[in-house]
PDB file of C-alpha atoms in Angstrom:
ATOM      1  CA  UNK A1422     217.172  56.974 140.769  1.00 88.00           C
ATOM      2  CA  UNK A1423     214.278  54.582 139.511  1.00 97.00           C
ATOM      3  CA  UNK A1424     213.844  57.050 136.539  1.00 98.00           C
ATOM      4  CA  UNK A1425     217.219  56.423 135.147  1.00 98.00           C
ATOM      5  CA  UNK A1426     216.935  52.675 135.261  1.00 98.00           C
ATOM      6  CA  UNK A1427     213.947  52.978 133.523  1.00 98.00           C
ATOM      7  CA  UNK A1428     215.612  55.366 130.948  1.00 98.00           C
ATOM      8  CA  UNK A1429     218.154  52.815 130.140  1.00 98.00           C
ATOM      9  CA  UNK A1430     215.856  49.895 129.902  1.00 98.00           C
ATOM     10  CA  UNK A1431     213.848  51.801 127.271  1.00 98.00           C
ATOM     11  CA  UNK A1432     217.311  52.471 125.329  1.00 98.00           C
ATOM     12  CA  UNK A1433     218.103  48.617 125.181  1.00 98.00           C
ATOM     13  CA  UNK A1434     214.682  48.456 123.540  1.00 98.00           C
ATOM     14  CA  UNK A1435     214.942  50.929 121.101  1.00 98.00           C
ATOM     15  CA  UNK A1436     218.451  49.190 120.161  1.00 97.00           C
ATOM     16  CA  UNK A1437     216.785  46.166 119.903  1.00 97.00           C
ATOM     17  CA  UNK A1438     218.947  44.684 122.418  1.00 97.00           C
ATOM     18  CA  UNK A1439     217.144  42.378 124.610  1.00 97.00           C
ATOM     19  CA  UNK A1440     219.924  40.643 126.503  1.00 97.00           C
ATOM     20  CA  UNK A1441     220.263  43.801 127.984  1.00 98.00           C
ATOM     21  CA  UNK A1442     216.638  45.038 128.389  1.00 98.00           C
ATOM     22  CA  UNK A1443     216.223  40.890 130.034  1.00 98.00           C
ATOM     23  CA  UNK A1444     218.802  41.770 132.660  1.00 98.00           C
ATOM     24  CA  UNK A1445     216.967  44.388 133.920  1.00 98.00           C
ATOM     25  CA  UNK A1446     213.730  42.413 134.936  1.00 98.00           C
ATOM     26  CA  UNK A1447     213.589  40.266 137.829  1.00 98.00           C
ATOM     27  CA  UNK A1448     212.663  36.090 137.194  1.00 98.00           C
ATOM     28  CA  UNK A1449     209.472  37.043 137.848  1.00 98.00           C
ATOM     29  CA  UNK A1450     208.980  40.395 136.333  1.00 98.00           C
ATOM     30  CA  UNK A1451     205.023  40.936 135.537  1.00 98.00           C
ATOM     31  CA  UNK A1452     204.671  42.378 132.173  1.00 98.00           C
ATOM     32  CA  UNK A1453     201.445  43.443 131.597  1.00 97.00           C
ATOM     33  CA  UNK A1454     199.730  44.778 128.607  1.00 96.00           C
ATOM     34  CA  UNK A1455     196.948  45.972 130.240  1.00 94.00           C
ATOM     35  CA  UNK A1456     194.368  44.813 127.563  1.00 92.00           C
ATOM     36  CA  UNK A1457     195.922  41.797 126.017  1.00 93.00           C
ATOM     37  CA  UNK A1458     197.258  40.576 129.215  1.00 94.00           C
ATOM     38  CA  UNK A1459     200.300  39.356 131.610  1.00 97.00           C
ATOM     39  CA  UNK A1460     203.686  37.738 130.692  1.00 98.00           C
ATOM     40  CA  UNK A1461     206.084  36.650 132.860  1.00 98.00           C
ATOM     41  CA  UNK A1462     210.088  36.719 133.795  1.00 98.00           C
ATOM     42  CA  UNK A1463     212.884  37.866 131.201  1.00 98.00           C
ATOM     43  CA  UNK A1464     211.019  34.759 128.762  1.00 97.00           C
ATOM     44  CA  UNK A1465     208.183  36.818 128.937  1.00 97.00           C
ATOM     45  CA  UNK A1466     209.493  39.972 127.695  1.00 97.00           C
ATOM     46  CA  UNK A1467     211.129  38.237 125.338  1.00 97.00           C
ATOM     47  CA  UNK A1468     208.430  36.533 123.925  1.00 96.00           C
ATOM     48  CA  UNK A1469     206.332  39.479 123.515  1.00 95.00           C
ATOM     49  CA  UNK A1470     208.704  42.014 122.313  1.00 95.00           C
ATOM     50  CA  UNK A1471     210.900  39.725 120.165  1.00 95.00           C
ATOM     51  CA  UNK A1472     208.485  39.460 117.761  1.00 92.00           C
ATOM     52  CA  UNK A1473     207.706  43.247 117.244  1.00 89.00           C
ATOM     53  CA  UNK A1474     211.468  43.929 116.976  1.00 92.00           C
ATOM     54  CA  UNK A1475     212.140  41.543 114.766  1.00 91.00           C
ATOM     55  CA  UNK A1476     209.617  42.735 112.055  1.00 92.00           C
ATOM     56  CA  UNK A1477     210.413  46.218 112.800  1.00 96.00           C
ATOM     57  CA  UNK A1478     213.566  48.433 110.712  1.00 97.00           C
ATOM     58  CA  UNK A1479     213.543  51.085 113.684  1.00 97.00           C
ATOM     59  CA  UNK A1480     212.245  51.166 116.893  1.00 98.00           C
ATOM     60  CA  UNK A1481     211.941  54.642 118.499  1.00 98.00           C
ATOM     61  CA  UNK A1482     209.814  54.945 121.689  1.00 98.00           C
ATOM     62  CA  UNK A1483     209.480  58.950 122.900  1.00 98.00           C
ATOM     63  CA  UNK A1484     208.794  60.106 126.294  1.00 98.00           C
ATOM     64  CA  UNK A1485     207.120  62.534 126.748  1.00 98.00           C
ATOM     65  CA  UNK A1486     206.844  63.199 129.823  1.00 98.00           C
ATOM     66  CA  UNK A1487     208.419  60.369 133.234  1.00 98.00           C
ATOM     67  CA  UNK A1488     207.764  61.210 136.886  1.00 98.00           C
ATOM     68  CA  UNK A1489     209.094  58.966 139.305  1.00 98.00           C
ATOM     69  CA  UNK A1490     208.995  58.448 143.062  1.00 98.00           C
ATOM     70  CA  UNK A1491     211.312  56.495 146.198  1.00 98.00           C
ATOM     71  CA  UNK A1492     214.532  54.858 144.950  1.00 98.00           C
ATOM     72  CA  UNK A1493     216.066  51.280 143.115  1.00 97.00           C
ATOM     73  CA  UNK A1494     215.376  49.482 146.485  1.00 98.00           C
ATOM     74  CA  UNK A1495     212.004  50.657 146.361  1.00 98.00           C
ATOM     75  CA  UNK A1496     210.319  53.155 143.361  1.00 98.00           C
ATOM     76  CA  UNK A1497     207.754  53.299 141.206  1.00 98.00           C
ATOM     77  CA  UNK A1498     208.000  55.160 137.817  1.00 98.00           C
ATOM     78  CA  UNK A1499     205.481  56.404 135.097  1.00 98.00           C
ATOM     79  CA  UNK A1500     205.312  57.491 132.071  1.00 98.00           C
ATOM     80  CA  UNK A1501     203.896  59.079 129.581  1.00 98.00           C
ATOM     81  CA  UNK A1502     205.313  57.864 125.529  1.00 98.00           C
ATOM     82  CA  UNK A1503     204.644  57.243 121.886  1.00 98.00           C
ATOM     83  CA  UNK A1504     205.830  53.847 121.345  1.00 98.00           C
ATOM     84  CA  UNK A1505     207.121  53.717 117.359  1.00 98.00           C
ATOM     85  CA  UNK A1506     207.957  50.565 115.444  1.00 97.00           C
ATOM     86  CA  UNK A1507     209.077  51.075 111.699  1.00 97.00           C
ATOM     87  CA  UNK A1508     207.275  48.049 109.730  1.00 96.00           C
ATOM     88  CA  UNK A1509     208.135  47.547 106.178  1.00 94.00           C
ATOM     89  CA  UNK A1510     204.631  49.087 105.446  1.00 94.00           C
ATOM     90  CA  UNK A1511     205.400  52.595 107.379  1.00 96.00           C
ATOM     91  CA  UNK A1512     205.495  53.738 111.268  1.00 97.00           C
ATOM     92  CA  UNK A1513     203.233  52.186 113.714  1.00 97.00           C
ATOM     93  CA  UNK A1514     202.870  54.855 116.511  1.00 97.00           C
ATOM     94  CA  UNK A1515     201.232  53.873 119.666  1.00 97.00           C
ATOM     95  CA  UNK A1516     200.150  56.620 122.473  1.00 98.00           C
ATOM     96  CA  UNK A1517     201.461  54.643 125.767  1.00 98.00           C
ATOM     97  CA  UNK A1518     201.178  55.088 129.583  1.00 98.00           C
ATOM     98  CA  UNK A1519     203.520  52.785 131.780  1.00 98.00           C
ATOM     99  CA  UNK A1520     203.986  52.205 135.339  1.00 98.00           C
ATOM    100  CA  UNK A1521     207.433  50.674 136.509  1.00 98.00           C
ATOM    101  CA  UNK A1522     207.697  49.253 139.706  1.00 98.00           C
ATOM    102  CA  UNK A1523     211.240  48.370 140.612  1.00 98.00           C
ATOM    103  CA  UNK A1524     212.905  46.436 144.072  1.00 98.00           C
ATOM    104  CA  UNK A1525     216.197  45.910 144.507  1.00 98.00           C
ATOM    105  CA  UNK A1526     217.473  47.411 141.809  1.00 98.00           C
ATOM    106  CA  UNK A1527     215.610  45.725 138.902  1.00 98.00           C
ATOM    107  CA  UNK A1528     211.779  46.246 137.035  1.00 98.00           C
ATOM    108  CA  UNK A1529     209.299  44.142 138.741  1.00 98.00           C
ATOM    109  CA  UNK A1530     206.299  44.987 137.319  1.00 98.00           C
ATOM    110  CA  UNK A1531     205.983  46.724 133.669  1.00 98.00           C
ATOM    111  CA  UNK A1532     202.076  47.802 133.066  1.00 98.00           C
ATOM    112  CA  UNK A1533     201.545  49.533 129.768  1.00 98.00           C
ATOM    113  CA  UNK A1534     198.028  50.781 129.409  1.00 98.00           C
ATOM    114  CA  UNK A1535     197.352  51.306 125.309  1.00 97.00           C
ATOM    115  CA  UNK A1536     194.241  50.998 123.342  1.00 97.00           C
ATOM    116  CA  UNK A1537     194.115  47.639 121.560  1.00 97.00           C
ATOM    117  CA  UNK A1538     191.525  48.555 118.970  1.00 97.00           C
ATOM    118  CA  UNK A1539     194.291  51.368 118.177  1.00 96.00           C
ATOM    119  CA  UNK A1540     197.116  49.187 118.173  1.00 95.00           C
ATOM    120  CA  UNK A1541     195.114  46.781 115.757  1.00 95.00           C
ATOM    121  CA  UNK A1542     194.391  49.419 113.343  1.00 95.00           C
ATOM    122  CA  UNK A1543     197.991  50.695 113.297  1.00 94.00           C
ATOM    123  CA  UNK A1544     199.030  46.831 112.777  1.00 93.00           C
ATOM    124  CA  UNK A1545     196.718  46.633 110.197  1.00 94.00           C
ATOM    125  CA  UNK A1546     197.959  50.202 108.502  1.00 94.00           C
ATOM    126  CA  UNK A1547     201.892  49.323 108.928  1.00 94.00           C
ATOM    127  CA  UNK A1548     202.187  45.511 108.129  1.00 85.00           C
ATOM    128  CA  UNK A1549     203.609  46.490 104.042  1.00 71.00           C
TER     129      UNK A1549
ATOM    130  CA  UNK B1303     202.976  69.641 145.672  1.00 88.00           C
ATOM    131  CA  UNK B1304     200.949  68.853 142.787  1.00 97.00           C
ATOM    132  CA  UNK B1305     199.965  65.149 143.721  1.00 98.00           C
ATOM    133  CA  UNK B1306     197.504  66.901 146.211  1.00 98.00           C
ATOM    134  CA  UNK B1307     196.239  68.770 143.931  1.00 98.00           C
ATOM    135  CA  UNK B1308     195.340  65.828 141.519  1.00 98.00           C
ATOM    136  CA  UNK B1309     194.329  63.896 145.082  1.00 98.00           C
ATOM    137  CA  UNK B1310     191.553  66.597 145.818  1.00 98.00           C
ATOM    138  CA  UNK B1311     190.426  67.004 142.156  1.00 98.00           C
ATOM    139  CA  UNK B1312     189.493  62.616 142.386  1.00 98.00           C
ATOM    140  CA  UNK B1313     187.944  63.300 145.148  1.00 98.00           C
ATOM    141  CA  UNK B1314     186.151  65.981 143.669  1.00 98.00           C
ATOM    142  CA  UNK B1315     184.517  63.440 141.168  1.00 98.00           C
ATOM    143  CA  UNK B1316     183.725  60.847 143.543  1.00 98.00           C
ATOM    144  CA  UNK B1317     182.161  63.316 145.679  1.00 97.00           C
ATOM    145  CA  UNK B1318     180.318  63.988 141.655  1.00 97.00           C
ATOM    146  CA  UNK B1319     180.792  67.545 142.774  1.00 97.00           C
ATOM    147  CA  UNK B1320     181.375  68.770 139.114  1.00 97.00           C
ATOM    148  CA  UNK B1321     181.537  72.309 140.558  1.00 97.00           C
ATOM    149  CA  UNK B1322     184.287  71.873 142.793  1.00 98.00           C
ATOM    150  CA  UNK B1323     186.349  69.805 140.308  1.00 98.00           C
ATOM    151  CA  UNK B1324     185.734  72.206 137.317  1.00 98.00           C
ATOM    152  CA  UNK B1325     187.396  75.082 139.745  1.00 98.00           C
ATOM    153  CA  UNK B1326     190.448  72.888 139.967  1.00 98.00           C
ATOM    154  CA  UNK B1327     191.003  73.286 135.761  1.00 98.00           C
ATOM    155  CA  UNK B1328     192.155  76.141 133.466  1.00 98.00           C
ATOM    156  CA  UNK B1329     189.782  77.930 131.236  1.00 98.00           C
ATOM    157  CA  UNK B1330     191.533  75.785 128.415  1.00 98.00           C
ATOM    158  CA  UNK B1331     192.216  72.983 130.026  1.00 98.00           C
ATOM    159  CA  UNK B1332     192.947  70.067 127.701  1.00 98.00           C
ATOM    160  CA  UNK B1333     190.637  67.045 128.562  1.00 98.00           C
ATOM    161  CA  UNK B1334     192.036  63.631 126.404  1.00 97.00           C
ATOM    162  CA  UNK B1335     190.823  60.107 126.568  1.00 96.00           C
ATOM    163  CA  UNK B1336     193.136  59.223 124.462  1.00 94.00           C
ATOM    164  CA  UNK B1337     191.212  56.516 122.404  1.00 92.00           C
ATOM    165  CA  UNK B1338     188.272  58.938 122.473  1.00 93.00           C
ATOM    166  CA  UNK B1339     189.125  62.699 121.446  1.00 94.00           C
ATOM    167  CA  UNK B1340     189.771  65.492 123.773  1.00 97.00           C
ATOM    168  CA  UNK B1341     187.175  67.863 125.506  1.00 98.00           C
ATOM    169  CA  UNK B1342     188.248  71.818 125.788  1.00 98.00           C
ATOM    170  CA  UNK B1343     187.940  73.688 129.563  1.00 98.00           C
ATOM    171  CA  UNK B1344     185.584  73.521 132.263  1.00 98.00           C
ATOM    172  CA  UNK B1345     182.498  72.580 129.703  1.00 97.00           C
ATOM    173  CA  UNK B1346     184.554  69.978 128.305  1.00 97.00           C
ATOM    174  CA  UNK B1347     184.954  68.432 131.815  1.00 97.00           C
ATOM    175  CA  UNK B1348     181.224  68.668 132.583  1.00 97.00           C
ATOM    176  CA  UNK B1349     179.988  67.530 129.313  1.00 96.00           C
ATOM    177  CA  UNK B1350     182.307  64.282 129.518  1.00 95.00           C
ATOM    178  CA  UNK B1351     182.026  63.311 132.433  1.00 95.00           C
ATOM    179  CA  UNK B1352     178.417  64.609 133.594  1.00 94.00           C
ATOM    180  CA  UNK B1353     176.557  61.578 131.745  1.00 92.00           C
ATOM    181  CA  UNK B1354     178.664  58.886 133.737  1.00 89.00           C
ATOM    182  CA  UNK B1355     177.863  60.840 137.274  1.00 92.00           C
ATOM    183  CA  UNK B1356     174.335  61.121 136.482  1.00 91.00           C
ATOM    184  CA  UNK B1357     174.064  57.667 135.703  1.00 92.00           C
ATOM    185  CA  UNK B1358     176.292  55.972 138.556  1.00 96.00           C
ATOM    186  CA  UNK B1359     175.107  56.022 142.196  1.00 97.00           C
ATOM    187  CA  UNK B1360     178.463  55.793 143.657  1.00 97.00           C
ATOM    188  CA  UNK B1361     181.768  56.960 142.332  1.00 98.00           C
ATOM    189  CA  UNK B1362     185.109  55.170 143.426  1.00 98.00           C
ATOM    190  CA  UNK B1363     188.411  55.936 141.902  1.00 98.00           C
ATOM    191  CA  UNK B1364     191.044  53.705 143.029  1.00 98.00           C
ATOM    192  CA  UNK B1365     194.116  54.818 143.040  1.00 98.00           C
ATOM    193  CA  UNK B1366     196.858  52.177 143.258  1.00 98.00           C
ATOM    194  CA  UNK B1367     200.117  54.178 142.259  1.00 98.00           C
ATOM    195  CA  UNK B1368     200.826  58.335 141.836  1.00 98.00           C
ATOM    196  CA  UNK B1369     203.765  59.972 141.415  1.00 98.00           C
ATOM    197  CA  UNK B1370     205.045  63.619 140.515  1.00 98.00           C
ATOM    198  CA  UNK B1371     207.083  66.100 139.894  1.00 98.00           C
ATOM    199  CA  UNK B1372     207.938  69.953 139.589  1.00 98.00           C
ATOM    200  CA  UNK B1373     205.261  71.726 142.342  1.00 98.00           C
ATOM    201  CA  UNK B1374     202.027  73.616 141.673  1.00 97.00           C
ATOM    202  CA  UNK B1375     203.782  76.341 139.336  1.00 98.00           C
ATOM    203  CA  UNK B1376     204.687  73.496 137.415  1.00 98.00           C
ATOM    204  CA  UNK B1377     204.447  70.169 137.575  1.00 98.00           C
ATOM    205  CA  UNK B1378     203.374  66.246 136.308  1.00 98.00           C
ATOM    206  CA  UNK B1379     201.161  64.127 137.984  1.00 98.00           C
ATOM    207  CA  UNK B1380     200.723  60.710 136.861  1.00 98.00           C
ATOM    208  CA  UNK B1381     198.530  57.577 138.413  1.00 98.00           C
ATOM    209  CA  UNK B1382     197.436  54.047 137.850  1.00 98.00           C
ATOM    210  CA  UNK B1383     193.633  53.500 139.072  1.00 98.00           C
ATOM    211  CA  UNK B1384     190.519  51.780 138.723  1.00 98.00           C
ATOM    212  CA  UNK B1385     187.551  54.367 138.045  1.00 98.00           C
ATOM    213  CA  UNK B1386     184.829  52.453 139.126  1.00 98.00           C
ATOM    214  CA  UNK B1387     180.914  53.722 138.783  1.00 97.00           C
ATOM    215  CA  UNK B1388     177.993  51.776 140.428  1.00 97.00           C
ATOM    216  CA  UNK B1389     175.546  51.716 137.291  1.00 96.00           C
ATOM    217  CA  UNK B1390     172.010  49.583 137.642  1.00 94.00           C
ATOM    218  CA  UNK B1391     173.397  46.611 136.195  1.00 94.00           C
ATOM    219  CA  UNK B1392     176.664  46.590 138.687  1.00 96.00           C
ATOM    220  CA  UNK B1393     179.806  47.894 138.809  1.00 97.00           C
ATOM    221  CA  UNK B1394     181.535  49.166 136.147  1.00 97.00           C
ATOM    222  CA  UNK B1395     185.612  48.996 136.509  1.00 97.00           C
ATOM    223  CA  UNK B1396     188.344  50.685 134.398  1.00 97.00           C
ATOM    224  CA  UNK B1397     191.681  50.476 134.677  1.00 98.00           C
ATOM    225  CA  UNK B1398     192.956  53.522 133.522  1.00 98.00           C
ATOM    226  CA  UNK B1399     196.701  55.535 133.985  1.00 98.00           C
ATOM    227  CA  UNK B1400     196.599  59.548 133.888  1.00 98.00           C
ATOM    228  CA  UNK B1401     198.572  61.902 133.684  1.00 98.00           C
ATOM    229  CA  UNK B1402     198.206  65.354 134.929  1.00 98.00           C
ATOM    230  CA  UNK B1403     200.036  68.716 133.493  1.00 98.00           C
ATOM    231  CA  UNK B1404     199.417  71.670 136.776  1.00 98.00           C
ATOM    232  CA  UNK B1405     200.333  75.128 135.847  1.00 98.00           C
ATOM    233  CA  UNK B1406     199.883  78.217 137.904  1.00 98.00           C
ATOM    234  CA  UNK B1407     197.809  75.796 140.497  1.00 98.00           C
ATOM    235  CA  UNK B1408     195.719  74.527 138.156  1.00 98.00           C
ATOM    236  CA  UNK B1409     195.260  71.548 135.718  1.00 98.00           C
ATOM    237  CA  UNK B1410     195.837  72.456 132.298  1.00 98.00           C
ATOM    238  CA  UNK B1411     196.162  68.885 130.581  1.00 98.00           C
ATOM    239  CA  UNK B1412     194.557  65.935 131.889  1.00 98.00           C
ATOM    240  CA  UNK B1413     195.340  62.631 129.579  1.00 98.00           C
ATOM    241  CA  UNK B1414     193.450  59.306 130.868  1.00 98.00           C
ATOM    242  CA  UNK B1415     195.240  55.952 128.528  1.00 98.00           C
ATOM    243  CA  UNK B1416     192.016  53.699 128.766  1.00 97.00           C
ATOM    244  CA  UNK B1417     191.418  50.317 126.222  1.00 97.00           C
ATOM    245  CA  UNK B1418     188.395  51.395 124.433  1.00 97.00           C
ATOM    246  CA  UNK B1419     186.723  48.019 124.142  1.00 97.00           C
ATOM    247  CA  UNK B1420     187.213  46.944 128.003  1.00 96.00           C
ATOM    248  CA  UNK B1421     185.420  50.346 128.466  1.00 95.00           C
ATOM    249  CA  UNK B1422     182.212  49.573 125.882  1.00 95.00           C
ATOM    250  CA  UNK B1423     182.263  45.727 127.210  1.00 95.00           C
ATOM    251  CA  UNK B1424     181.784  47.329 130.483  1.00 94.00           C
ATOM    252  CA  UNK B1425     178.709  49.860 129.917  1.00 93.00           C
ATOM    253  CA  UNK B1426     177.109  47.045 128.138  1.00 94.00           C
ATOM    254  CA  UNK B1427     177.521  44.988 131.035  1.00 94.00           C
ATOM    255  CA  UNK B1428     176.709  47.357 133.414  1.00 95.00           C
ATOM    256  CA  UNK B1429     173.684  49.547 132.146  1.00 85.00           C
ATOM    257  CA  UNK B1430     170.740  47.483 133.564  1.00 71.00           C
TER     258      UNK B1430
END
């Protein structure tokens, strides 16, 4: 099931582990962070998550609630999540919708939809 | 299944038929924007979105993606759109995910992830 996939590739992020999160994009995975904009492929994801991991102790990303529909040839999964990143100056906690589209098997479009002004503040409140 | 449930409520709003869309809600129905606050119930519903219908002479929710789960006893909802209102200035366009919580046939939480700024850049674009 789509869910699942999705389910594991948030686990490889919360591990920090983003060989494995990389492998489960396709080469030309859209990424988009539906304010700040689109990245692209595995170097993509990479670029844009690296950077938050590597400044972060913890990262901890609850679902709250994940509805899903069709299958890994074909799906589409959402949900609903409180994205947390421990900086050295305390939690950042970021309310988060996403929308996973996956095809054959891998995530081919990742849209998160956050409030910037929000994820600014918590920057600013978190950096130590 | 709850998706039509959700489907009839949009339409609801584009139709700016507050009366038929406040029926679909509980009596504490729990109205979020997330960057914004949350509105209580029917009132809550009609005193959010009211100003936008009053000012916009069309109403056009696009919705690209739903999916769901559970059934009308209980169940998720959850969508990617563009809520688009036709203001004197132009179109105003918002991309926006939701997610829907239906109990006993009825929406009880409706959460709409929306970027603050995108939505003020927009009114002041759009007001005329």
């Amino acid at each position: 099931m789509p869910g699942a996939l999705v389910t594991r590739f948030i686990s490889a992020i919360e591990a920090k582990d983003l060989d494995a999160a990389a492998a489960m994009v396709s080469d030309d995975l859209v990424y988009d962070n539906v304010p700040v904009g689109i990245a692209t492929g595995p170097d993509g994801l990479r670029g844009t998550l690296g950077p938050f991991m590597a400044g972060a102790s913890e990262v901890d990303w609850v679902v709250h609630r994940q509805t899903e529909s069709g299958d890994l040839a074909s799906g589409v999964v959402m949900n609903e999540r409180v994205d947390r990143f421990r900086f050295a100056g305390g939690w950042l906690e970021l309310p988060v919708a996403g929308v996973f589209v996956i095809e054959d098997g891998v995530i081919t479009v990742w849209r998160d939809f956050i409030d910037l002004g929000t994820m600014q503040q918590q920057l600013a409140a978190t950096s130590g």
